[in-house]
XYZ file of C-alpha atoms in Angstrom:
294
model
C 102.153 -53.966 23.415
C 104.512 -52.179 21.481
C 102.718 -49.567 19.038
C 102.624 -50.575 15.427
C 102.398 -48.448 12.198
C 99.052 -48.467 10.286
C 98.425 -51.641 8.372
C 97.644 -49.717 5.263
C 101.040 -47.921 5.285
C 102.807 -51.148 5.455
C 100.561 -52.644 2.673
C 101.593 -49.450 0.666
C 105.333 -49.597 1.315
C 105.266 -53.362 0.380
C 103.449 -52.819 -2.991
C 105.759 -49.789 -3.855
C 108.910 -51.645 -3.007
C 107.891 -54.800 -5.072
C 106.690 -52.885 -8.151
C 109.249 -49.810 -7.946
C 106.450 -47.601 -9.034
C 103.975 -45.239 -7.045
C 101.420 -45.450 -9.892
C 101.490 -49.203 -10.391
C 101.220 -49.701 -6.502
C 98.077 -47.146 -6.336
C 96.556 -49.124 -9.282
C 96.866 -52.469 -7.418
C 95.436 -50.937 -4.015
C 92.665 -49.057 -6.005
C 94.258 -45.691 -4.189
C 95.026 -42.375 -6.056
C 98.989 -42.034 -6.054
C 98.793 -38.908 -3.466
C 96.865 -41.016 -1.152
C 99.445 -44.036 -1.413
C 102.267 -41.473 -1.101
C 100.820 -40.012 2.146
C 100.552 -43.682 3.508
C 104.259 -44.129 2.634
C 105.254 -40.883 4.245
C 103.455 -41.958 7.653
C 105.596 -45.312 7.501
C 108.686 -43.093 7.058
C 107.983 -40.778 9.797
C 107.155 -43.854 12.147
C 110.328 -45.217 11.490
C 112.280 -42.106 11.346
C 113.953 -42.402 8.138
C 113.367 -42.401 4.382
C 112.939 -45.942 2.888
C 113.171 -45.030 -0.820
C 115.308 -43.390 -3.470
C 112.972 -41.284 -5.614
C 114.042 -41.085 -9.105
C 112.412 -39.631 -12.219
C 110.895 -42.753 -13.386
C 110.958 -45.002 -10.432
C 110.671 -45.158 -6.587
C 113.375 -47.690 -5.422
C 113.686 -49.082 -1.792
C 117.181 -47.556 -0.336
C 119.269 -49.903 2.210
C 116.899 -49.311 4.983
C 114.054 -49.927 2.633
C 115.405 -53.481 1.525
C 115.998 -54.347 4.829
C 112.708 -53.653 6.048
C 111.021 -55.314 3.011
C 112.862 -58.508 3.529
C 111.506 -58.487 7.156
C 107.989 -57.546 6.643
C 106.907 -58.726 3.365
C 106.866 -62.312 4.102
C 104.976 -61.544 7.245
C 102.386 -59.320 5.168
C 102.211 -62.636 2.691
C 101.484 -64.812 5.644
C 98.698 -62.488 7.124
C 97.217 -62.466 3.700
C 97.245 -66.306 3.317
C 95.564 -66.528 6.813
C 92.891 -64.250 5.870
C 92.190 -65.952 2.543
C 92.449 -69.346 4.393
C 89.707 -68.254 6.851
C 87.542 -66.493 4.144
C 87.580 -69.699 1.640
C 87.873 -72.385 4.164
C 90.941 -73.747 2.238
C 94.512 -73.511 3.593
C 96.682 -71.423 1.269
C 100.499 -72.548 0.943
C 102.835 -70.155 -0.641
C 106.465 -70.411 -2.251
C 108.348 -67.221 -2.979
C 110.338 -68.520 -6.121
C 113.207 -66.775 -7.852
C 113.465 -67.972 -11.415
C 114.966 -66.546 -14.751
C 112.167 -65.526 -17.042
C 113.163 -67.464 -19.950
C 112.998 -70.833 -17.811
C 109.708 -69.824 -16.422
C 108.027 -69.118 -19.788
C 109.714 -72.115 -21.673
C 109.901 -74.876 -19.095
C 107.967 -73.934 -15.939
C 104.687 -72.195 -16.899
C 103.596 -74.619 -19.627
C 103.309 -77.221 -16.669
C 102.062 -75.201 -13.664
C 98.429 -76.369 -14.602
C 99.570 -79.679 -13.566
C 100.999 -78.452 -10.184
C 97.665 -76.532 -9.570
C 95.643 -79.547 -10.427
C 97.671 -81.683 -7.964
C 98.040 -79.219 -5.152
C 95.447 -76.445 -5.648
C 96.362 -74.997 -2.049
C 99.965 -74.182 -3.337
C 100.779 -70.893 -4.981
C 103.903 -69.393 -6.235
C 105.013 -65.792 -5.908
C 107.449 -65.460 -8.888
C 110.511 -63.160 -8.716
C 112.663 -62.691 -11.737
C 115.054 -60.196 -10.076
C 118.642 -61.091 -10.200
C 121.000 -63.094 -7.700
C 118.145 -65.187 -6.404
C 120.779 -67.601 -4.576
C 122.063 -64.505 -2.704
C 118.370 -63.750 -1.423
C 117.344 -67.082 -0.064
C 115.857 -66.623 3.421
C 115.749 -63.038 2.772
C 112.674 -62.511 0.448
C 112.949 -65.914 -1.321
C 112.025 -69.487 -0.332
C 113.632 -71.157 -3.178
C 114.912 -70.601 -6.606
C 115.703 -72.179 -10.247
C 119.150 -70.719 -10.815
C 121.342 -71.204 -13.776
C 124.914 -71.774 -12.376
C 128.169 -73.801 -12.733
C 128.100 -74.800 -9.265
C 126.229 -74.253 -6.106
C 127.355 -73.151 -2.617
C 127.958 -76.517 -0.693
C 126.102 -74.968 2.271
C 122.669 -74.785 0.335
C 120.353 -77.594 -0.762
C 120.586 -78.135 -4.385
C 119.273 -80.555 -7.064
C 120.415 -80.268 -10.544
C 117.532 -80.096 -13.173
C 119.370 -80.559 -16.482
C 122.462 -80.958 -18.555
C 122.635 -79.022 -21.533
C 124.556 -78.139 -24.715
C 125.890 -74.835 -26.054
C 124.396 -74.042 -29.129
C 125.494 -71.030 -31.628
C 121.845 -69.488 -32.500
C 121.494 -67.022 -35.474
C 118.759 -65.714 -37.589
C 117.830 -67.804 -40.600
C 119.058 -65.393 -42.945
C 122.718 -66.000 -41.992
C 122.300 -69.414 -43.849
C 120.143 -68.441 -46.653
C 121.691 -65.541 -47.773
C 124.214 -64.731 -50.757
C 127.038 -65.118 -48.238
C 126.008 -68.070 -45.818
C 127.584 -68.532 -42.606
C 129.133 -72.066 -42.702
C 132.344 -71.988 -41.073
C 133.394 -70.889 -37.398
C 136.073 -68.683 -38.606
C 133.189 -66.415 -40.069
C 132.283 -65.451 -36.380
C 134.904 -62.809 -36.683
C 132.411 -60.816 -38.791
C 129.496 -61.389 -36.258
C 128.682 -60.028 -32.912
C 128.397 -62.667 -30.009
C 125.444 -62.464 -27.676
C 126.269 -63.762 -24.244
C 123.963 -63.905 -21.168
C 125.518 -62.423 -18.174
C 124.609 -65.407 -16.004
C 126.383 -67.556 -18.387
C 129.625 -65.765 -19.386
C 131.605 -68.738 -20.191
C 129.536 -70.239 -22.839
C 131.317 -68.409 -25.841
C 135.187 -69.529 -24.442
C 133.872 -73.041 -23.929
C 132.345 -73.288 -27.511
C 135.310 -71.504 -29.049
C 137.688 -74.044 -27.260
C 135.780 -77.222 -28.488
C 135.725 -75.643 -31.945
C 139.468 -75.511 -31.697
C 139.350 -71.510 -32.561
C 140.686 -70.133 -29.217
C 142.174 -67.237 -30.691
C 139.348 -66.138 -32.801
C 137.361 -63.092 -31.576
C 134.068 -62.014 -32.693
C 133.313 -58.594 -34.024
C 132.008 -57.428 -30.718
C 130.221 -58.926 -27.575
C 127.124 -57.821 -26.373
C 125.642 -58.777 -23.111
C 122.068 -59.397 -22.002
C 120.341 -60.236 -18.617
C 117.376 -61.667 -20.666
C 117.271 -64.714 -22.655
C 114.109 -64.001 -24.264
C 115.589 -60.924 -25.696
C 118.760 -62.792 -26.813
C 116.760 -64.717 -28.835
C 114.750 -62.178 -30.345
C 117.991 -60.268 -31.027
C 119.419 -63.183 -32.870
C 116.198 -63.420 -34.851
C 116.425 -59.900 -35.923
C 119.989 -60.315 -37.247
C 121.809 -58.655 -34.424
C 124.318 -61.172 -33.570
C 124.623 -64.962 -32.740
C 123.639 -66.219 -29.473
C 125.669 -68.533 -27.517
C 122.940 -70.303 -25.446
C 121.517 -73.872 -24.291
C 120.288 -76.260 -26.842
C 117.060 -76.365 -24.653
C 116.459 -72.468 -25.111
C 116.538 -73.096 -28.995
C 114.551 -76.230 -29.005
C 111.724 -74.731 -26.634
C 111.780 -71.422 -28.567
C 110.007 -73.133 -31.591
C 110.792 -70.197 -33.515
C 111.237 -70.704 -37.320
C 113.244 -67.509 -37.508
C 116.208 -69.313 -35.763
C 118.764 -71.808 -36.926
C 121.521 -73.636 -34.984
C 124.839 -72.744 -36.867
C 127.863 -75.189 -37.573
C 126.678 -78.242 -35.636
C 129.297 -78.299 -33.198
C 128.311 -80.255 -29.875
C 129.713 -78.723 -26.673
C 128.735 -79.679 -23.228
C 127.502 -76.555 -21.292
C 129.475 -75.489 -18.213
C 126.149 -74.263 -16.858
C 123.011 -76.066 -15.339
C 119.712 -75.111 -14.072
C 119.380 -76.073 -10.397
C 116.680 -76.049 -7.725
C 118.225 -74.466 -4.679
C 117.142 -73.496 -1.072
C 118.351 -73.233 2.378
C 118.179 -76.728 3.989
C 115.670 -75.600 6.751
C 113.401 -74.430 3.981
C 113.058 -77.751 2.375
C 111.567 -78.965 5.722
C 108.706 -76.549 5.242
C 105.471 -78.043 3.518
C 105.063 -75.542 0.695
C 108.722 -75.678 -0.535
C 108.762 -79.729 0.080
C 105.464 -79.961 -2.223
C 106.911 -77.661 -4.912
C 110.393 -79.482 -4.790
C 108.856 -82.888 -5.121
C 106.669 -81.893 -8.013
C 109.495 -80.207 -9.947
C 112.037 -82.890 -9.366
C 109.354 -85.406 -10.684
C 108.070 -83.297 -13.544
C 111.260 -81.339 -14.724
C 114.338 -82.549 -13.084
C 117.323 -84.470 -14.517
C 116.546 -87.904 -15.752
């Protein structure tokens, strides 16, 4: 049998790669940072190359590290599940799910108790890193993605249809110079999500102000931070109606009342072969039944 590196070294590598921090991984594994670093060095000597780019505040997998992580992390998870099933007497099924943080906090997490009661054996590993569809089959089993369209080689089910809202702080309508006309956007900063770059153009076209430019355009990769920025008066956010409704934030208001169909939807996405596995099938069926497009 071919010799393998120590399991502790593999476990340390996966923990650091996933957390991006030696300190955080050491806490997770109940090790001192020097002891964990020695385990990483053991694995790097075994494979004959460095696996991380070491920066001042973070330890990030390099190209070789990313490739190794994609291959061994799922195997380590399966090993952990097998041991858990043996010790508890209950089979553990696991889905590695990519999802945007705002969808997770507003729409998925409030219903996960129902999933756990229905399928107590099913567990989710949540991944909020970017580009989830590109990582399907390489670290992710499935994803809930925000997109205009989906690669036809993937299995996809639309979860919603939405409208673009212009969301601002309440002070914009309650102040001495209230914002009531779309032309006043020329005095405001537009807040745009990087995964939804066409929301502003779609709304502007529907409002018949194609030539109007905002004071500035600030881009975000976090919907939650966009809503907070709007509430703090840092600009107006071009987001989905559901984002506004589900926020339940009295500091926010919808501006102008113009209804614009969004070019983007949330989708459940996976590779076709993944849907044939029991964990993904169970989660898919529950998700479509519970949160899918009606």
